[in-house]
Short mmCIF file of C-alpha atoms and ligand atoms in Angstrom, two decimals:
data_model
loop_
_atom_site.label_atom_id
_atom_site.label_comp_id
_atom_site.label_asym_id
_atom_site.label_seq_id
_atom_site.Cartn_x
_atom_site.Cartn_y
_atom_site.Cartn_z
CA UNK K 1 25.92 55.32 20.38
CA UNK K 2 24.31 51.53 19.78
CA UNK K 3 22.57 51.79 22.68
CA UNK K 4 20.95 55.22 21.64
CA UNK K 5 20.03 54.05 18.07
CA UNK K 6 18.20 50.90 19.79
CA UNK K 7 16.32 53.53 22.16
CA UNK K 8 14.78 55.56 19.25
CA UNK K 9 13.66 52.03 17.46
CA UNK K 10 11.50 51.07 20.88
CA UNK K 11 10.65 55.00 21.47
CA UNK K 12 7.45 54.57 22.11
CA UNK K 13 6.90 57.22 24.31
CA UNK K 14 4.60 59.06 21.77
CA UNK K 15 2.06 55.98 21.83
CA UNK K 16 -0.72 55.90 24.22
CA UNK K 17 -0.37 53.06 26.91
CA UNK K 18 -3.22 50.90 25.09
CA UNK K 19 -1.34 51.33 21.91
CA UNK K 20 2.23 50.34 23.33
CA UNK K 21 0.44 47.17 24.92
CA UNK K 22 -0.71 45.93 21.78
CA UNK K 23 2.65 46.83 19.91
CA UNK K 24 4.50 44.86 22.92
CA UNK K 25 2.17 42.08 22.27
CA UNK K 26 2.70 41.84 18.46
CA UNK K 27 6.48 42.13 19.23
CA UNK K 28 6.80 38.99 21.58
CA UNK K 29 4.73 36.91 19.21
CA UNK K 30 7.30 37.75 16.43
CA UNK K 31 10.22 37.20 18.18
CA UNK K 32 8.26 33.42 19.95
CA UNK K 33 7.46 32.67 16.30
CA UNK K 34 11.06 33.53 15.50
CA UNK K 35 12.68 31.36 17.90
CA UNK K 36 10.55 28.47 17.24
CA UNK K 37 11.75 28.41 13.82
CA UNK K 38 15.27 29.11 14.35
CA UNK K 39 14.56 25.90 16.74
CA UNK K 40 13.51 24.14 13.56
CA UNK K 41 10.06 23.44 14.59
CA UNK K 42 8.08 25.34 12.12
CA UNK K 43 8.36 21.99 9.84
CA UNK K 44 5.33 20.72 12.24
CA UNK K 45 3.22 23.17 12.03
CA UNK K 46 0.20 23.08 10.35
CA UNK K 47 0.15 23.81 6.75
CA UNK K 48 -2.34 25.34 4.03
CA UNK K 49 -4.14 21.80 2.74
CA UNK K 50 -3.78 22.44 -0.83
CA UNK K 51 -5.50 18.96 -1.73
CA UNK K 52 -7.12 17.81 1.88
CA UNK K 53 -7.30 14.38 0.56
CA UNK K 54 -3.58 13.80 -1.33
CA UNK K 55 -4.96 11.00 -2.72
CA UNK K 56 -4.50 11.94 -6.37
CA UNK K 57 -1.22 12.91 -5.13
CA UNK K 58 -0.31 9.74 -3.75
CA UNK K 59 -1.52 7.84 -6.50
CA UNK K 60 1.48 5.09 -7.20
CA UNK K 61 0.55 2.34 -9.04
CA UNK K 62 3.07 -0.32 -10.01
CA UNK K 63 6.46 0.43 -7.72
CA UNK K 64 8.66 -0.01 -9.65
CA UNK K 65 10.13 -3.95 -7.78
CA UNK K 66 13.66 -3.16 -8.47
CA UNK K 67 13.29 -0.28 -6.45
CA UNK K 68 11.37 -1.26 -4.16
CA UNK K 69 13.76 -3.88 -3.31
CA UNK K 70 16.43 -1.82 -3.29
CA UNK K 71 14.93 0.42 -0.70
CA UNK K 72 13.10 -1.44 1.38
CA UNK K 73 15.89 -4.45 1.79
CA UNK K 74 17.05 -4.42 4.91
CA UNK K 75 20.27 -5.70 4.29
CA UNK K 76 21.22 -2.85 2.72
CA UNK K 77 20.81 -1.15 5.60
CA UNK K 78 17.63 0.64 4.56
CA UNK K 79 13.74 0.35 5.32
CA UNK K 80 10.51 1.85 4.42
CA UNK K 81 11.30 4.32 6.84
CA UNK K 82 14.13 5.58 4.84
CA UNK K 83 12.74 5.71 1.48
CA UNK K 84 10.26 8.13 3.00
CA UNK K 85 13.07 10.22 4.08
CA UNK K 86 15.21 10.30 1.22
CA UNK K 87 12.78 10.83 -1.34
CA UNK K 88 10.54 14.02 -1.71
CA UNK K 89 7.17 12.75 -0.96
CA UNK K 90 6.80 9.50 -0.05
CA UNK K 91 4.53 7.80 -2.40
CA UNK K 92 6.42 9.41 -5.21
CA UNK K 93 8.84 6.28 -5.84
CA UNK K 94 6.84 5.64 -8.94
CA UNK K 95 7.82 8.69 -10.58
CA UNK K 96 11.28 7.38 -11.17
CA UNK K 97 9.74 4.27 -13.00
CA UNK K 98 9.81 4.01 -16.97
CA UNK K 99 7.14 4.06 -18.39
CA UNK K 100 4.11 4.95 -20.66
CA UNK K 101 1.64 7.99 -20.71
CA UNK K 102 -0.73 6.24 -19.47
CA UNK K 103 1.05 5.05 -16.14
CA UNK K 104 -0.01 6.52 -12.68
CA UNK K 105 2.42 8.60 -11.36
CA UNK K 106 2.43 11.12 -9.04
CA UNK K 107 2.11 15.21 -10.14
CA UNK K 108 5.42 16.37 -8.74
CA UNK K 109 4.33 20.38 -9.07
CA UNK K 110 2.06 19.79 -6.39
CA UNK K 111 3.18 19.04 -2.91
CA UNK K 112 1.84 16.62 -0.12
CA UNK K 113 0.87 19.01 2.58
CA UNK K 114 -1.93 17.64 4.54
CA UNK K 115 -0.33 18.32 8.29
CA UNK K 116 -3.84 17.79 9.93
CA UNK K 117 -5.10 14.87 11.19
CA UNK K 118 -2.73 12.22 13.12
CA UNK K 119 -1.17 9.26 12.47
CA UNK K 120 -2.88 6.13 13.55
CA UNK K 121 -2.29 2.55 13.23
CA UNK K 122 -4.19 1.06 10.19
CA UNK K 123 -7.84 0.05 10.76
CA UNK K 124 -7.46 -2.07 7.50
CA UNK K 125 -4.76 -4.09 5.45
CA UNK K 126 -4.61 -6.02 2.74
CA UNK K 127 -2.48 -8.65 3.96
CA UNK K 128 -2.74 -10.72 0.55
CA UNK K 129 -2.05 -12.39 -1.60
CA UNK K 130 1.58 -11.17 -3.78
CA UNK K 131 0.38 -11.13 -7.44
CA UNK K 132 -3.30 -11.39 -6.12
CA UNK K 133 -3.89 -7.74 -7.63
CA UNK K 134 -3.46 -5.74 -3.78
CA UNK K 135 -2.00 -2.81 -5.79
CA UNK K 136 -4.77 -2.13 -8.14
CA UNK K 137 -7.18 -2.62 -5.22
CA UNK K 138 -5.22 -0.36 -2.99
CA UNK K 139 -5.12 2.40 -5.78
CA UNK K 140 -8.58 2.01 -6.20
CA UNK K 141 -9.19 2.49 -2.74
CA UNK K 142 -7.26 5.85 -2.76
CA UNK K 143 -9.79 7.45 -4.85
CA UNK K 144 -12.36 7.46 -2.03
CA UNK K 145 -11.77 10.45 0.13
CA UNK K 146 -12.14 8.46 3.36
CA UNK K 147 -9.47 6.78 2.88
CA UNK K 148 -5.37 6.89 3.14
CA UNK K 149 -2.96 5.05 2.71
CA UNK K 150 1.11 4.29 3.01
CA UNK K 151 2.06 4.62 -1.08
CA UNK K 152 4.76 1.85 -0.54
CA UNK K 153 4.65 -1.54 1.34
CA UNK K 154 5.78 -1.11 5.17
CA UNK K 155 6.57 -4.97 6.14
CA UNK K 156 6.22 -4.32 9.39
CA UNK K 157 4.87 -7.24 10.61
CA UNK K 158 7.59 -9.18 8.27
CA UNK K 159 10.41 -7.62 7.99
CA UNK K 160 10.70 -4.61 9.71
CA UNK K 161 8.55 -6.20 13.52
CA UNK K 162 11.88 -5.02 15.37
CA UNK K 163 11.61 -1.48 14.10
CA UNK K 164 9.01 -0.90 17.02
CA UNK K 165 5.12 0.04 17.07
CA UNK K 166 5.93 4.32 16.75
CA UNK K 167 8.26 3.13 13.47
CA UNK K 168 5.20 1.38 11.94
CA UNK K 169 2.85 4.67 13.08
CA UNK K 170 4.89 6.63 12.07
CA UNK K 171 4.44 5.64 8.82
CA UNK K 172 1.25 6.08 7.96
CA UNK K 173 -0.32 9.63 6.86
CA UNK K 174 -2.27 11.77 8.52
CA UNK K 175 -6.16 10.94 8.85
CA UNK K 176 -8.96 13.01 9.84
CA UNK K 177 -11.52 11.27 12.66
CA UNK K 178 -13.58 10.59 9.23
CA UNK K 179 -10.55 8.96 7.19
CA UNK K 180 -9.44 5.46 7.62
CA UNK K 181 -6.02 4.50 7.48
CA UNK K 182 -4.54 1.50 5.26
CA UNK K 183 -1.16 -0.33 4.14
CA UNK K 184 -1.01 -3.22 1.66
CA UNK K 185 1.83 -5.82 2.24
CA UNK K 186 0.71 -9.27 0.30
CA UNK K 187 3.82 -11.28 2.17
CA UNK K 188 1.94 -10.67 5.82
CA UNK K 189 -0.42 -13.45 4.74
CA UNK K 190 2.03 -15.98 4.41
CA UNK K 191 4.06 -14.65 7.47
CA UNK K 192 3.68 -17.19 10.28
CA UNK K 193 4.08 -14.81 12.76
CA UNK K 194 1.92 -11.93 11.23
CA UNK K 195 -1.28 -12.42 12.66
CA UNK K 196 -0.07 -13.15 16.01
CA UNK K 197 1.86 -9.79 15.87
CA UNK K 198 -0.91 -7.64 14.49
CA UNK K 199 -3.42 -9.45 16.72
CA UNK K 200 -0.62 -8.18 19.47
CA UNK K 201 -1.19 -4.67 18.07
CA UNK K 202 -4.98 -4.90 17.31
CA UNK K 203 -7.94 -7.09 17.52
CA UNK K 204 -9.75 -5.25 15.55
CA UNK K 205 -7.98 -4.58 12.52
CA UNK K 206 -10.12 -5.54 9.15
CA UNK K 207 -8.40 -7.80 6.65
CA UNK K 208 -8.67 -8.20 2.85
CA UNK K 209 -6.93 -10.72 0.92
CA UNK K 210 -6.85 -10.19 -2.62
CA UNK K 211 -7.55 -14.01 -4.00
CA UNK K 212 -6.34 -15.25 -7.46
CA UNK K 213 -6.34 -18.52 -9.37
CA UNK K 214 -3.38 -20.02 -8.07
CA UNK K 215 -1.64 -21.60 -10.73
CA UNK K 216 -1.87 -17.90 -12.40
CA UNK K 217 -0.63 -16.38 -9.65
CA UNK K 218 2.46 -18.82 -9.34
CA UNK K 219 2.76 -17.97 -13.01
CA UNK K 220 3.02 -14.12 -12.59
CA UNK K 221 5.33 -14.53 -9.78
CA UNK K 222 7.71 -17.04 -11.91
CA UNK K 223 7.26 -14.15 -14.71
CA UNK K 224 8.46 -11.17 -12.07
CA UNK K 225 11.39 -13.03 -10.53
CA UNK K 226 12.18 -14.13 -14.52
CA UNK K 227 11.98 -10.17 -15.25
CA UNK K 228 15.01 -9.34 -12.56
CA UNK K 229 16.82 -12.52 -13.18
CA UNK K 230 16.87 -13.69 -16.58
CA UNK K 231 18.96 -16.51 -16.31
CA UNK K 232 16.27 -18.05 -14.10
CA UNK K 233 15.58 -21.58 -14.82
CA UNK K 234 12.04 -22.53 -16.23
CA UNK K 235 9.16 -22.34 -14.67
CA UNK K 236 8.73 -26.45 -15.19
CA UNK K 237 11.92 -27.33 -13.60
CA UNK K 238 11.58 -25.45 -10.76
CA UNK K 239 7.42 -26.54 -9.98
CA UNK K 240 8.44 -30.28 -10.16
CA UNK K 241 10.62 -31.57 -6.76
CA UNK K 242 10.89 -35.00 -9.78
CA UNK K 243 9.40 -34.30 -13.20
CA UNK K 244 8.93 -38.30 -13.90
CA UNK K 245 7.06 -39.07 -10.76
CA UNK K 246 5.60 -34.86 -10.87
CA UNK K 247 5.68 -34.44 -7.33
CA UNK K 248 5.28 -30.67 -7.02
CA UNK K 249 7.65 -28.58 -5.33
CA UNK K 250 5.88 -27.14 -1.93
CA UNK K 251 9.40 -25.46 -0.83
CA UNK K 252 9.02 -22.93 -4.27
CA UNK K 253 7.66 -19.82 -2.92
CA UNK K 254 5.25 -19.54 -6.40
CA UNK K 255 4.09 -22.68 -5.41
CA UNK K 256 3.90 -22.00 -2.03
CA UNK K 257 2.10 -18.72 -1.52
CA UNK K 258 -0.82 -20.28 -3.69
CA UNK K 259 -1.81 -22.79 -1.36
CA UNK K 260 -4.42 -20.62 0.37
CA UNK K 261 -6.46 -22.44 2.89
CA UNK K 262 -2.92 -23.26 5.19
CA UNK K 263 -2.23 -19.82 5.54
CA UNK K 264 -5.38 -18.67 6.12
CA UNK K 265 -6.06 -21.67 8.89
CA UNK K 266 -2.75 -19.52 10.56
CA UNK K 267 -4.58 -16.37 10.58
CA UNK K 268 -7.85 -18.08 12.04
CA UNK K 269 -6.25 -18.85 14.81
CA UNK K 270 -6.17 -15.16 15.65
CA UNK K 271 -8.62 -13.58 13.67
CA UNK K 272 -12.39 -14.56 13.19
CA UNK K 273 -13.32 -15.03 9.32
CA UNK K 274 -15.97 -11.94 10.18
CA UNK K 275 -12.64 -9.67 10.18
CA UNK K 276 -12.10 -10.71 6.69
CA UNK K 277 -12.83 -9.82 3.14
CA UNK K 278 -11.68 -12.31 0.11
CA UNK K 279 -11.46 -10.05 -3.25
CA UNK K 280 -11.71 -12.17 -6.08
CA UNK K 281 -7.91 -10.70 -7.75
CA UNK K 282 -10.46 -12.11 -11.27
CA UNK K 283 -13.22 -9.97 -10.87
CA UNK K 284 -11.21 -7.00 -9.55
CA UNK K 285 -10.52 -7.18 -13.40
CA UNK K 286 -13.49 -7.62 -15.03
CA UNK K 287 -15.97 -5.79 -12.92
CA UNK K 288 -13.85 -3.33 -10.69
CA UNK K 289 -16.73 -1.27 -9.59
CA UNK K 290 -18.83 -4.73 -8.70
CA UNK K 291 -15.89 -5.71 -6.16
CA UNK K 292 -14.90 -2.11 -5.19
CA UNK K 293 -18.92 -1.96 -3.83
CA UNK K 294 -17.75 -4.98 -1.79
CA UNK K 295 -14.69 -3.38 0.01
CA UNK K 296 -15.83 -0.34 0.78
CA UNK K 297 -19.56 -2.21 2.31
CA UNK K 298 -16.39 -3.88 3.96
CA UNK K 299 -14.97 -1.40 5.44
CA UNK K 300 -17.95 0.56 6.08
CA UNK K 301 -17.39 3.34 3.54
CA UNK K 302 -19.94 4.87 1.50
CA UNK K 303 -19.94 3.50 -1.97
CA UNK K 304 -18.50 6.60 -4.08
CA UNK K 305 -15.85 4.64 -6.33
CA UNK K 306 -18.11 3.48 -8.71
CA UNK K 307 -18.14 2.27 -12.03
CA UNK K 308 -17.68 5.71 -13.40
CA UNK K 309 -14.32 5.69 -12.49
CA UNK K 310 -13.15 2.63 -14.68
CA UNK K 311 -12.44 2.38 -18.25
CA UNK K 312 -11.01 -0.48 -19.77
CA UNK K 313 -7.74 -0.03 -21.23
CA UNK K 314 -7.58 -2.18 -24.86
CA UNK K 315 -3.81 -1.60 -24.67
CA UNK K 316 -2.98 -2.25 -21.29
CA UNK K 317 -5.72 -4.80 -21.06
CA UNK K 318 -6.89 -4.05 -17.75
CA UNK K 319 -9.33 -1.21 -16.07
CA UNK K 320 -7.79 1.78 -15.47
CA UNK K 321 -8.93 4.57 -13.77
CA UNK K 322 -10.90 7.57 -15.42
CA UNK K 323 -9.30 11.06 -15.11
CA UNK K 324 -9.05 11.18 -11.42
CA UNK K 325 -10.22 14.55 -9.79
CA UNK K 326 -7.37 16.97 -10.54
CA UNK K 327 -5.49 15.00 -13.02
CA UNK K 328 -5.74 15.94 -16.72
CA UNK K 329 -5.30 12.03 -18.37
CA UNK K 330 -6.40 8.80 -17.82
CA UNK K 331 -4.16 6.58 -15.16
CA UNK K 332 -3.23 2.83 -15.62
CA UNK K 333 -1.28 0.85 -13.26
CA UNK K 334 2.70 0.58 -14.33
CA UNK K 335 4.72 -1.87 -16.84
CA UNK K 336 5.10 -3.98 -13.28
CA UNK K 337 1.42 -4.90 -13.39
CA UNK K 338 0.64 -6.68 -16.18
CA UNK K 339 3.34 -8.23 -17.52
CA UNK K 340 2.96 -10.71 -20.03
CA UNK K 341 3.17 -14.41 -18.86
CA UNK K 342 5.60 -16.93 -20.90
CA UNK K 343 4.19 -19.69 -22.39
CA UNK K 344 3.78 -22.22 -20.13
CA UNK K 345 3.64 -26.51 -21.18
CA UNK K 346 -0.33 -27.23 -20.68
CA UNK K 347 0.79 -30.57 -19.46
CA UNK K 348 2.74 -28.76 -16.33
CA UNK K 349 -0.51 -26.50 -15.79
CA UNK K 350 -2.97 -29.00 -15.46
CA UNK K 351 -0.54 -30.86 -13.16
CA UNK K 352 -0.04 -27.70 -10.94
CA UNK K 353 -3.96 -27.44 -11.13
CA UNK K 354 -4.69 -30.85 -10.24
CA UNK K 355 -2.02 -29.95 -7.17
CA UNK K 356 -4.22 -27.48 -5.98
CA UNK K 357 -7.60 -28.76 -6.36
CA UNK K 358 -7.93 -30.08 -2.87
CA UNK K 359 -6.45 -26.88 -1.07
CA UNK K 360 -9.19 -24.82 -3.15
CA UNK K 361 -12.23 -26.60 -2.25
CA UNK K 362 -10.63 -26.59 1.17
CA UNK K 363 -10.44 -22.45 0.79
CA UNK K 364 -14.06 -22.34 -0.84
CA UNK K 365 -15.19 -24.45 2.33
CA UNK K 366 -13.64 -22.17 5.02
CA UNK K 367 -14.48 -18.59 3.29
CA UNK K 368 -18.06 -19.64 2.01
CA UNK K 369 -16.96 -18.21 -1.03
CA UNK K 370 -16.48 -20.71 -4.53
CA UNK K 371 -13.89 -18.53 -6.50
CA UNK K 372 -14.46 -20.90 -9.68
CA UNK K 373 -10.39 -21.51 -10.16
CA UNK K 374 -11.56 -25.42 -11.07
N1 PPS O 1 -6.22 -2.75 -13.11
C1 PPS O 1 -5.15 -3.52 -13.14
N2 PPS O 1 -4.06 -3.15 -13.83
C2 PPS O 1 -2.97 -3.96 -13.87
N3 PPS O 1 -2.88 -5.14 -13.21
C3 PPS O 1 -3.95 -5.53 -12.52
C4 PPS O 1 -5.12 -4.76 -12.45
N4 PPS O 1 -6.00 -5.42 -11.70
C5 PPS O 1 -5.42 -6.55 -11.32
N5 PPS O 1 -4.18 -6.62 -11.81
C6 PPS O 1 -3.27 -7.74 -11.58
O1 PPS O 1 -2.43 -7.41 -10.51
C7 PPS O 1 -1.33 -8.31 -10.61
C8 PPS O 1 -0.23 -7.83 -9.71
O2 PPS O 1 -0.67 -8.10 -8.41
P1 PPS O 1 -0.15 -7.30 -7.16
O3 PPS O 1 -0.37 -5.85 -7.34
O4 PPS O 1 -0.78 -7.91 -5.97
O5 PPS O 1 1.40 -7.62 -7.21
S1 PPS O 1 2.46 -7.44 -6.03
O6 PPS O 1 2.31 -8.59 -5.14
O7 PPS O 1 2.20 -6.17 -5.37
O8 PPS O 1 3.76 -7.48 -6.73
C9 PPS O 1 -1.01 -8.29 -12.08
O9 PPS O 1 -0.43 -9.54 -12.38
P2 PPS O 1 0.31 -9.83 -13.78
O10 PPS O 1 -0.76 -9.69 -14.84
O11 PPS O 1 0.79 -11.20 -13.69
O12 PPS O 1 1.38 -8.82 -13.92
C10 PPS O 1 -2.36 -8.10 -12.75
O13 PPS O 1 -2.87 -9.25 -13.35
#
């Protein structure tokens, strides 16, 4: 009885032999495309592009550095890796941050579905420096359409080196032969094994540090740690090693981090100063376009992020990007950027600056470039 119902489905004896070729045909590519999705392979294959670039997608300005660190610390047993997994899209992290109209987050209606292309290792990273401004100038990198890049910070060559190469690749989104593929993680430049490690990987790699007056920058990192732990003790008692004779505390990571010219004589051991770019984190401020021309003459990209994609935010009191192509507002980096800085003693300021003096010129001598912190 089965067996005669299934013969009168395949009768085909009333179809010429060309015709019961071609319906043969059609029938084995259903039933291959059928198996290969009941093997749970269609996920791979290519999709419709719906925005070939996913930039304005993946525009996430300002993670949110709670969650950040709650996701990528590794002693909670996760890593970048993860947060790419567990949420939908990974740039999207953002989205879960507080914050004004004005912030950039990501349009959730739309999904990330750019399946062409592979994944190669980054050609470029800004390797520096934390609070230098790297996520503004990574952002405003993401406009151009030749470029893509990881939404959140890997660490790879920090935190995550053991993970293994295909981890890192992994990671990175899918570029077309045209596209050029970038990550931003400020801590690789004052990694002592980082440039050995990505020297390991590539030679060729193009660097941009993201350079800011360092006494500012030690400020804005006192005033993020202050912002997850507000019992932290001032920012004067913990810059001074002994506040009568003001010896400076070089073990503080605020303090630390801004003495530029030792870690870049580490990376110079590896790297030749032609594979670097120094952004002035000042001027990425008040003349975006002016240093954006820079980065992408850097990294050999044709100049299309221009000034008419800034506008100066009065509130915010930064640039912010213009409407970006598909997005109906205006988008600002998040509450994470811009914080406002505590007052800080003048006395302990020009103390910090006097610290730093020498280590400046130092930088200015080795990158030919005077940033005017003095
Ligand atoms: N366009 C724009 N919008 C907002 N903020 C901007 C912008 N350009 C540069 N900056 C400065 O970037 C500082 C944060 O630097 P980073 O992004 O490198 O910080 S982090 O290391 O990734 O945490 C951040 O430091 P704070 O002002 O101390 O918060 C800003 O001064």
């Amino acid at each position: 009885m089965g067996c005669s119902k299934w013969r009168a489905v395949f009768n085909f004896g009333h179809l010429k032999a060309q015709s019961k070729l071609s319906v043969f045909l059609t029938m084995i590519i259903i039933f291959t495309y059928l198996f290969y999705c009941l093997s749970g392979y269609c996920e791979s294959l290519p999709r419709p592009v719906y925005d070939q670039q996913t930039t304005f997608i993946n525009k996430i300005l300002g993670l949110n550095d709670e969650l950040k660190q709650q996701k990528l610390d590794p002693h909670k047993n996760s890593s970048p890796g993860s947060v790419v997994r567990e949420l939908p899209g990974f740039d999207s992290v953002d989205s879960l941050m507080q914050g004004n109209d004005n912030e950039l987050r990501p349009d959730n209606n739309i999904s990330i579905a750019n399946n062409f292309g592979s994944k190669t290792f980054p050609q470029a990273i800004i390797i520096g420096v934390k609070k230098g401004g790297t996520r503004a100038l990574l952002e405003f990198l993401r406009i151009h359409p030749d470029v893509r890049a990881v939404g959140a910070e890997p660490h790879f060559f920090d935190r995550f080196y053991d993970n293994g190469l295909e981890w890192y690749r992994n990671l990175m989104p899918r570029t077309l032969e045209s596209q050029i593929t970038m990550e931003k993680t400020p801590s690789y430049f004052v990694t002592k094994e980082a440039p050995r490690r990505l020297f390991a990987l590539s030679r060729h790699t193009k660097l941009i540090v993201v350079v800011r007056d360092p006494v500012t920058r030690a400020v804005s990192d006192y005033t993020q740690t202050l912002s997850k732990q507000p019992g932290l003790p001032s920012f004067q008692s913990l810059t001074f090693r002994n506040s009568t004779t003001g010896l400076i505390d070089t073990s503080w990571s605020a303090v630390r981090i801004g003495i530029y010219a030792k870690h870049l004589e580490n990376w110079l051991r590896y790297f030749p100063l032609s594979k670097f770019l120094f952004v002035s984190g000042e001027r990425l401020v008040t003349d975006p376009a002016g240093e954006m021309g820079r980065v992408q003459d850097f990294l050999g990209l044709k100049r299309l992020v221009t000034d008419k994609h800034f506008y100066f935010n009065q509130t915010k009191g930064f640039p912010c990007l213009k409407k970006p192509e598909g997005s109906s507002r205006p988008r600002c980096l998040g509450k994470s950027k811009g914080r406002p800085h505590p007052q800080i003693s003048p006395e302990v300021l020009l103390r910090l600056r006097e610290f730093y003096r020498p280590f400046n010129m130092k930088f200015y001598q080795m990158t030919g470039h005077d940033f005017g912190w003095d």
